PDB file of C-alpha atoms and ligand atoms in Angstrom:
ATOM      1  CA  UNK U   4      -1.520 -12.339  45.245  1.00  0.00           C
ATOM      2  CA  UNK U   5      -3.857  -9.895  44.152  1.00  0.00           C
ATOM      3  CA  UNK U   6      -1.420  -7.467  41.950  1.00  0.00           C
ATOM      4  CA  UNK U   7       0.998  -8.860  39.036  1.00  0.00           C
ATOM      5  CA  UNK U   8       2.630  -7.350  36.410  1.00  0.00           C
ATOM      6  CA  UNK U   9       2.780  -8.783  32.616  1.00  0.00           C
ATOM      7  CA  UNK U  10       5.424  -7.215  30.716  1.00  0.00           C
ATOM      8  CA  UNK U  11       5.026  -3.573  30.865  1.00  0.00           C
ATOM      9  CA  UNK U  12       1.803  -3.048  32.939  1.00  0.00           C
ATOM     10  CA  UNK U  13       0.109  -3.607  36.039  1.00  0.00           C
ATOM     11  CA  UNK U  14      -3.345  -5.427  36.438  1.00  0.00           C
ATOM     12  CA  UNK U  15      -4.619  -5.677  39.703  1.00  0.00           C
ATOM     13  CA  UNK U  16      -7.472  -8.187  40.681  1.00  0.00           C
ATOM     14  CA  UNK U  17     -11.327  -7.214  38.975  1.00  0.00           C
ATOM     15  CA  UNK U  18     -13.399 -10.097  38.900  1.00  0.00           C
ATOM     16  CA  UNK U  19     -12.453 -13.484  41.694  1.00  0.00           C
ATOM     17  CA  UNK U  20     -12.840 -16.598  39.388  1.00  0.00           C
ATOM     18  CA  UNK U  21     -16.062 -18.186  42.120  1.00  0.00           C
ATOM     19  CA  UNK U  22     -17.747 -14.732  40.648  1.00  0.00           C
ATOM     20  CA  UNK U  23     -17.176 -15.489  36.876  1.00  0.00           C
ATOM     21  CA  UNK U  24     -18.275 -19.152  37.424  1.00  0.00           C
ATOM     22  CA  UNK U  25     -21.611 -17.770  38.739  1.00  0.00           C
ATOM     23  CA  UNK U  26     -21.748 -15.920  35.953  1.00  0.00           C
ATOM     24  CA  UNK U  27     -21.285 -18.950  34.444  1.00  0.00           C
ATOM     25  CA  UNK U  28     -23.396 -21.175  35.967  1.00  0.00           C
ATOM     26  CA  UNK U  29     -26.465 -17.977  35.584  1.00  0.00           C
ATOM     27  CA  UNK U  30     -25.606 -17.939  31.457  1.00  0.00           C
ATOM     28  CA  UNK U  31     -25.481 -22.117  31.214  1.00  0.00           C
ATOM     29  CA  UNK U  32     -29.329 -22.488  32.923  1.00  0.00           C
ATOM     30  CA  UNK U  33     -31.351 -19.180  30.796  1.00  0.00           C
ATOM     31  CA  UNK U  34     -28.675 -21.951  27.591  1.00  0.00           C
ATOM     32  CA  UNK U  35     -29.858 -24.583  28.918  1.00  0.00           C
ATOM     33  CA  UNK U  36     -34.198 -23.157  28.281  1.00  0.00           C
ATOM     34  CA  UNK U  37     -33.790 -21.275  26.105  1.00  0.00           C
ATOM     35  CA  UNK U  38     -31.796 -24.180  23.003  1.00  0.00           C
ATOM     36  CA  UNK U  39     -34.229 -27.052  24.732  1.00  0.00           C
ATOM     37  CA  UNK U  40     -35.563 -28.839  21.541  1.00  0.00           C
ATOM     38  CA  UNK U  41     -32.564 -26.810  18.861  1.00  0.00           C
ATOM     39  CA  UNK U  42     -29.756 -28.405  17.145  1.00  0.00           C
ATOM     40  CA  UNK U  43     -27.525 -26.881  18.368  1.00  0.00           C
ATOM     41  CA  UNK U  44     -23.500 -25.924  18.037  1.00  0.00           C
ATOM     42  CA  UNK U  45     -21.192 -23.807  19.740  1.00  0.00           C
ATOM     43  CA  UNK U  46     -18.602 -22.416  18.491  1.00  0.00           C
ATOM     44  CA  UNK U  47     -15.908 -20.422  20.645  1.00  0.00           C
ATOM     45  CA  UNK U  48     -13.797 -17.867  19.446  1.00  0.00           C
ATOM     46  CA  UNK U  49      -9.907 -18.787  19.815  1.00  0.00           C
ATOM     47  CA  UNK U  50      -8.173 -17.568  21.858  1.00  0.00           C
ATOM     48  CA  UNK U  51      -9.364 -15.681  24.380  1.00  0.00           C
ATOM     49  CA  UNK U  52     -12.395 -18.549  24.569  1.00  0.00           C
ATOM     50  CA  UNK U  53     -11.434 -21.218  25.333  1.00  0.00           C
ATOM     51  CA  UNK U  54     -11.833 -21.074  28.905  1.00  0.00           C
ATOM     52  CA  UNK U  55     -15.019 -19.581  29.081  1.00  0.00           C
ATOM     53  CA  UNK U  56     -15.842 -21.332  25.831  1.00  0.00           C
ATOM     54  CA  UNK U  57     -14.519 -24.933  28.377  1.00  0.00           C
ATOM     55  CA  UNK U  58     -16.843 -24.314  31.861  1.00  0.00           C
ATOM     56  CA  UNK U  59     -19.463 -23.040  30.218  1.00  0.00           C
ATOM     57  CA  UNK U  60     -20.144 -26.143  28.078  1.00  0.00           C
ATOM     58  CA  UNK U  61     -19.758 -28.203  31.253  1.00  0.00           C
ATOM     59  CA  UNK U  62     -22.339 -27.178  32.690  1.00  0.00           C
ATOM     60  CA  UNK U  63     -25.096 -27.558  28.697  1.00  0.00           C
ATOM     61  CA  UNK U  64     -27.091 -30.492  29.475  1.00  0.00           C
ATOM     62  CA  UNK U  65     -28.457 -30.161  26.046  1.00  0.00           C
ATOM     63  CA  UNK U  66     -27.359 -32.603  23.106  1.00  0.00           C
ATOM     64  CA  UNK U  67     -25.443 -30.789  20.659  1.00  0.00           C
ATOM     65  CA  UNK U  68     -21.846 -30.118  19.446  1.00  0.00           C
ATOM     66  CA  UNK U  69     -19.012 -27.719  20.461  1.00  0.00           C
ATOM     67  CA  UNK U  70     -16.233 -26.796  17.108  1.00  0.00           C
ATOM     68  CA  UNK U  71     -13.796 -23.557  17.545  1.00  0.00           C
ATOM     69  CA  UNK U  72     -12.758 -21.097  15.035  1.00  0.00           C
ATOM     70  CA  UNK U  73      -9.581 -18.759  15.274  1.00  0.00           C
ATOM     71  CA  UNK U  74      -9.859 -15.959  13.030  1.00  0.00           C
ATOM     72  CA  UNK U  75      -6.685 -15.598  10.554  1.00  0.00           C
ATOM     73  CA  UNK U  76      -5.604 -12.515   8.621  1.00  0.00           C
ATOM     74  CA  UNK U  77      -6.187 -12.725   4.406  1.00  0.00           C
ATOM     75  CA  UNK U  78      -3.399 -13.469   2.801  1.00  0.00           C
ATOM     76  CA  UNK U  79      -2.157 -11.229   0.959  1.00  0.00           C
ATOM     77  CA  UNK U  80      -4.186  -8.580   1.847  1.00  0.00           C
ATOM     78  CA  UNK U  81      -3.761  -5.100   1.700  1.00  0.00           C
ATOM     79  CA  UNK U  82      -6.152  -2.815   1.475  1.00  0.00           C
ATOM     80  CA  UNK U  83      -8.150  -4.248   3.484  1.00  0.00           C
ATOM     81  CA  UNK U  84      -5.292  -4.978   6.343  1.00  0.00           C
ATOM     82  CA  UNK U  85      -7.619  -5.258   9.448  1.00  0.00           C
ATOM     83  CA  UNK U  86     -10.611  -7.888   7.709  1.00  0.00           C
ATOM     84  CA  UNK U  87     -10.110 -11.246   8.821  1.00  0.00           C
ATOM     85  CA  UNK U  88     -11.181 -14.287   7.484  1.00  0.00           C
ATOM     86  CA  UNK U  89     -12.721 -17.836  10.038  1.00  0.00           C
ATOM     87  CA  UNK U  90     -11.312 -20.860   9.804  1.00  0.00           C
ATOM     88  CA  UNK U  91     -12.004 -24.582  10.919  1.00  0.00           C
ATOM     89  CA  UNK U  92     -15.335 -24.453   9.668  1.00  0.00           C
ATOM     90  CA  UNK U  93     -15.006 -28.226   9.910  1.00  0.00           C
ATOM     91  CA  UNK U  94     -18.585 -29.216  11.527  1.00  0.00           C
ATOM     92  CA  UNK U  95     -21.924 -28.620   9.348  1.00  0.00           C
ATOM     93  CA  UNK U  96     -22.708 -25.944  10.784  1.00  0.00           C
ATOM     94  CA  UNK U  97     -26.014 -25.672   7.570  1.00  0.00           C
ATOM     95  CA  UNK U  98     -29.697 -25.499   9.696  1.00  0.00           C
ATOM     96  CA  UNK U  99     -28.587 -25.438  13.013  1.00  0.00           C
ATOM     97  CA  UNK U 100     -28.574 -23.024  16.121  1.00  0.00           C
ATOM     98  CA  UNK U 101     -25.485 -21.483  16.501  1.00  0.00           C
ATOM     99  CA  UNK U 102     -23.845 -19.848  19.981  1.00  0.00           C
ATOM    100  CA  UNK U 103     -20.542 -17.866  19.375  1.00  0.00           C
ATOM    101  CA  UNK U 104     -18.653 -18.162  22.527  1.00  0.00           C
ATOM    102  CA  UNK U 105     -16.680 -14.763  22.838  1.00  0.00           C
ATOM    103  CA  UNK U 106     -14.266 -13.944  25.948  1.00  0.00           C
ATOM    104  CA  UNK U 107     -15.336 -10.348  25.248  1.00  0.00           C
ATOM    105  CA  UNK U 108     -17.068  -7.706  23.375  1.00  0.00           C
ATOM    106  CA  UNK U 109     -15.495  -4.388  22.168  1.00  0.00           C
ATOM    107  CA  UNK U 110     -17.306  -2.903  19.503  1.00  0.00           C
ATOM    108  CA  UNK U 111     -18.286  -5.746  18.040  1.00  0.00           C
ATOM    109  CA  UNK U 112     -16.850  -5.336  15.334  1.00  0.00           C
ATOM    110  CA  UNK U 113     -14.990  -8.557  15.327  1.00  0.00           C
ATOM    111  CA  UNK U 114     -17.948 -10.098  15.783  1.00  0.00           C
ATOM    112  CA  UNK U 115     -19.754  -8.682  12.918  1.00  0.00           C
ATOM    113  CA  UNK U 116     -17.299 -10.133  10.728  1.00  0.00           C
ATOM    114  CA  UNK U 117     -17.673 -13.301  12.335  1.00  0.00           C
ATOM    115  CA  UNK U 118     -21.191 -13.761  11.883  1.00  0.00           C
ATOM    116  CA  UNK U 119     -21.111 -12.347   8.549  1.00  0.00           C
ATOM    117  CA  UNK U 120     -18.712 -14.611   7.324  1.00  0.00           C
ATOM    118  CA  UNK U 121     -21.447 -17.502   9.229  1.00  0.00           C
ATOM    119  CA  UNK U 122     -23.338 -16.550   7.515  1.00  0.00           C
ATOM    120  CA  UNK U 123     -22.648 -17.371   4.358  1.00  0.00           C
ATOM    121  CA  UNK U 124     -23.334 -21.261   5.545  1.00  0.00           C
ATOM    122  CA  UNK U 125     -26.747 -20.830   6.297  1.00  0.00           C
ATOM    123  CA  UNK U 126     -27.360 -21.707   9.611  1.00  0.00           C
ATOM    124  CA  UNK U 127     -30.616 -22.152  11.435  1.00  0.00           C
ATOM    125  CA  UNK U 128     -30.184 -18.918  13.924  1.00  0.00           C
ATOM    126  CA  UNK U 129     -26.915 -17.469  15.368  1.00  0.00           C
ATOM    127  CA  UNK U 130     -26.986 -16.759  19.541  1.00  0.00           C
ATOM    128  CA  UNK U 131     -23.673 -14.592  20.301  1.00  0.00           C
ATOM    129  CA  UNK U 132     -22.109 -15.979  24.246  1.00  0.00           C
ATOM    130  CA  UNK U 133     -20.251 -13.507  25.590  1.00  0.00           C
ATOM    131  CA  UNK U 134     -18.512 -13.435  28.884  1.00  0.00           C
ATOM    132  CA  UNK U 135     -17.613  -9.649  28.742  1.00  0.00           C
ATOM    133  CA  UNK U 136     -19.086  -6.347  27.321  1.00  0.00           C
ATOM    134  CA  UNK U 137     -18.277  -3.245  27.043  1.00  0.00           C
ATOM    135  CA  UNK U 138     -21.155  -1.438  26.323  1.00  0.00           C
ATOM    136  CA  UNK U 139     -19.465   1.991  26.583  1.00  0.00           C
ATOM    137  CA  UNK U 140     -17.184   0.766  23.394  1.00  0.00           C
ATOM    138  CA  UNK U 141     -19.355  -0.478  21.156  1.00  0.00           C
ATOM    139  CA  UNK U 142     -20.602  -0.074  18.119  1.00  0.00           C
ATOM    140  CA  UNK U 143     -23.157  -1.854  16.013  1.00  0.00           C
ATOM    141  CA  UNK U 144     -26.820  -3.286  16.308  1.00  0.00           C
ATOM    142  CA  UNK U 145     -25.831  -6.998  17.148  1.00  0.00           C
ATOM    143  CA  UNK U 146     -27.864  -8.372  19.637  1.00  0.00           C
ATOM    144  CA  UNK U 147     -26.152  -9.625  22.458  1.00  0.00           C
ATOM    145  CA  UNK U 148     -27.931 -13.043  23.393  1.00  0.00           C
ATOM    146  CA  UNK U 149     -25.727 -13.771  26.129  1.00  0.00           C
ATOM    147  CA  UNK U 150     -23.646 -11.520  28.696  1.00  0.00           C
ATOM    148  CA  UNK U 151     -21.820 -12.202  31.581  1.00  0.00           C
ATOM    149  CA  UNK U 152     -20.695  -8.597  33.058  1.00  0.00           C
ATOM    150  CA  UNK U 153     -21.376  -5.457  30.821  1.00  0.00           C
ATOM    151  CA  UNK U 154     -17.538  -3.586  32.224  1.00  0.00           C
ATOM    152  CA  UNK U 155     -15.768  -0.280  32.152  1.00  0.00           C
ATOM    153  CA  UNK U 156     -13.772   0.605  28.990  1.00  0.00           C
ATOM    154  CA  UNK U 157     -10.338  -0.452  30.727  1.00  0.00           C
ATOM    155  CA  UNK U 158      -8.078  -3.479  29.662  1.00  0.00           C
ATOM    156  CA  UNK U 159      -8.094  -6.587  30.697  1.00  0.00           C
ATOM    157  CA  UNK U 160      -6.445  -9.493  31.245  1.00  0.00           C
ATOM    158  CA  UNK U 161      -6.994 -13.978  32.633  1.00  0.00           C
ATOM    159  CA  UNK U 162      -9.581 -15.630  31.908  1.00  0.00           C
ATOM    160  CA  UNK U 163      -8.826 -16.787  28.686  1.00  0.00           C
ATOM    161  CA  UNK U 164      -7.692 -13.068  27.822  1.00  0.00           C
ATOM    162  CA  UNK U 165      -3.944 -12.044  26.871  1.00  0.00           C
ATOM    163  CA  UNK U 166      -2.151  -8.483  27.477  1.00  0.00           C
ATOM    164  CA  UNK U 167       0.702  -9.492  24.497  1.00  0.00           C
ATOM    165  CA  UNK U 168       0.285 -13.496  24.359  1.00  0.00           C
ATOM    166  CA  UNK U 169       0.569 -13.577  28.365  1.00  0.00           C
ATOM    167  CA  UNK U 170      -1.486 -14.126  31.623  1.00  0.00           C
ATOM    168  CA  UNK U 171      -4.397 -16.100  29.722  1.00  0.00           C
ATOM    169  CA  UNK U 172      -3.536 -18.661  32.508  1.00  0.00           C
ATOM    170  CA  UNK U 173      -5.220 -16.371  35.865  1.00  0.00           C
ATOM    171  CA  UNK U 174      -7.955 -17.192  36.527  1.00  0.00           C
ATOM    172  CA  UNK U 175      -9.029 -14.438  37.509  1.00  0.00           C
ATOM    173  CA  UNK U 176     -10.113 -11.399  35.172  1.00  0.00           C
ATOM    174  CA  UNK U 177      -7.888  -9.015  36.554  1.00  0.00           C
ATOM    175  CA  UNK U 178      -7.192  -4.989  34.817  1.00  0.00           C
ATOM    176  CA  UNK U 179      -4.310  -2.471  34.496  1.00  0.00           C
ATOM    177  CA  UNK U 180      -4.043  -0.256  37.502  1.00  0.00           C
ATOM    178  CA  UNK U 181      -3.584   2.570  35.308  1.00  0.00           C
ATOM    179  CA  UNK U 182      -0.213   5.514  36.391  1.00  0.00           C
TER     180      UNK U 182
HETATM  181  P1  5GP N 205     -13.742  -5.720  18.972  1.00  0.00           P
HETATM  182  O1  5GP N 205     -13.589  -6.514  17.941  1.00  0.00           O
HETATM  183  O2  5GP N 205     -14.909  -6.517  19.448  1.00  0.00           O
HETATM  184  O3  5GP N 205     -13.282  -4.539  19.064  1.00  0.00           O
HETATM  185  O4  5GP N 205     -12.640  -6.672  20.052  1.00  0.00           O
HETATM  186  C1  5GP N 205     -12.657  -7.613  20.675  1.00  0.00           C
HETATM  187  C2  5GP N 205     -11.322  -8.841  20.618  1.00  0.00           C
HETATM  188  O5  5GP N 205     -10.637  -7.205  21.287  1.00  0.00           O
HETATM  189  C3  5GP N 205     -11.288  -9.691  21.828  1.00  0.00           C
HETATM  190  O6  5GP N 205     -12.291 -10.271  20.728  1.00  0.00           O
HETATM  191  C4  5GP N 205      -9.842  -8.819  22.229  1.00  0.00           C
HETATM  192  O7  5GP N 205      -9.722  -9.728  21.530  1.00  0.00           O
HETATM  193  C5  5GP N 205      -9.733  -7.827  21.516  1.00  0.00           C
HETATM  194  N1  5GP N 205     -10.010  -7.109  23.704  1.00  0.00           N
HETATM  195  C6  5GP N 205     -10.814  -6.297  23.648  1.00  0.00           C
HETATM  196  N2  5GP N 205     -10.901  -5.248  24.939  1.00  0.00           N
HETATM  197  C7  5GP N 205      -9.549  -6.664  25.321  1.00  0.00           C
HETATM  198  C8  5GP N 205      -9.120  -6.720  27.098  1.00  0.00           C
HETATM  199  O8  5GP N 205     -10.532  -6.081  27.874  1.00  0.00           O
HETATM  200  N3  5GP N 205      -8.484  -7.190  26.599  1.00  0.00           N
HETATM  201  C9  5GP N 205      -8.100  -8.110  26.253  1.00  0.00           C
HETATM  202  N4  5GP N 205      -7.113  -8.974  26.951  1.00  0.00           N
HETATM  203  N5  5GP N 205      -8.581  -8.152  24.775  1.00  0.00           N
HETATM  204  C10 5GP N 205      -9.757  -7.552  24.770  1.00  0.00           C
END
């Protein structure tokens, strides 16, 4: 079934799971080479990156750690309502090589916010690995060290990404059908 209806929108298959797996394997090979010998901790950003993090991590051969973070709205904020606090940093990232695992980088605002907060914990360096990247929407100068696929400015769904809570369980990546 190549089309799915989720809530009010129609989606069609965009990137099949076999291609996603191939892209992730290639990324894992690069990470394994680049970060050999370093003290590495992967930080998956919930919810969207859980599937990517899981598939990538099983192909990582480094001696390393993984943990997951979530962005939560600051309680009681009014003026800066879209600034979100990073929660769940249990592992000590001090002087470690941190690899942020993101499902998608769109404007880059979320990533910028995450990096600013992580810097406060004084890691040795921060690398970014994202499965998807929308270059036409990107507004930041932050380096994206590992990019799986560059995609146009379409809304995508599946492989961990949702549309209003649904669709994260789809193995393939879908994109919205504009009508
Ligand atoms: P940014 O801060 O880079 O603009 O946005 C990052 C977040 O926006 C992602 O973590 C994701 O939650 C959401 N997002 C951006 N583009 C898409 C998309 O095409 N599909 C879905 N499901 N979420 C997206």
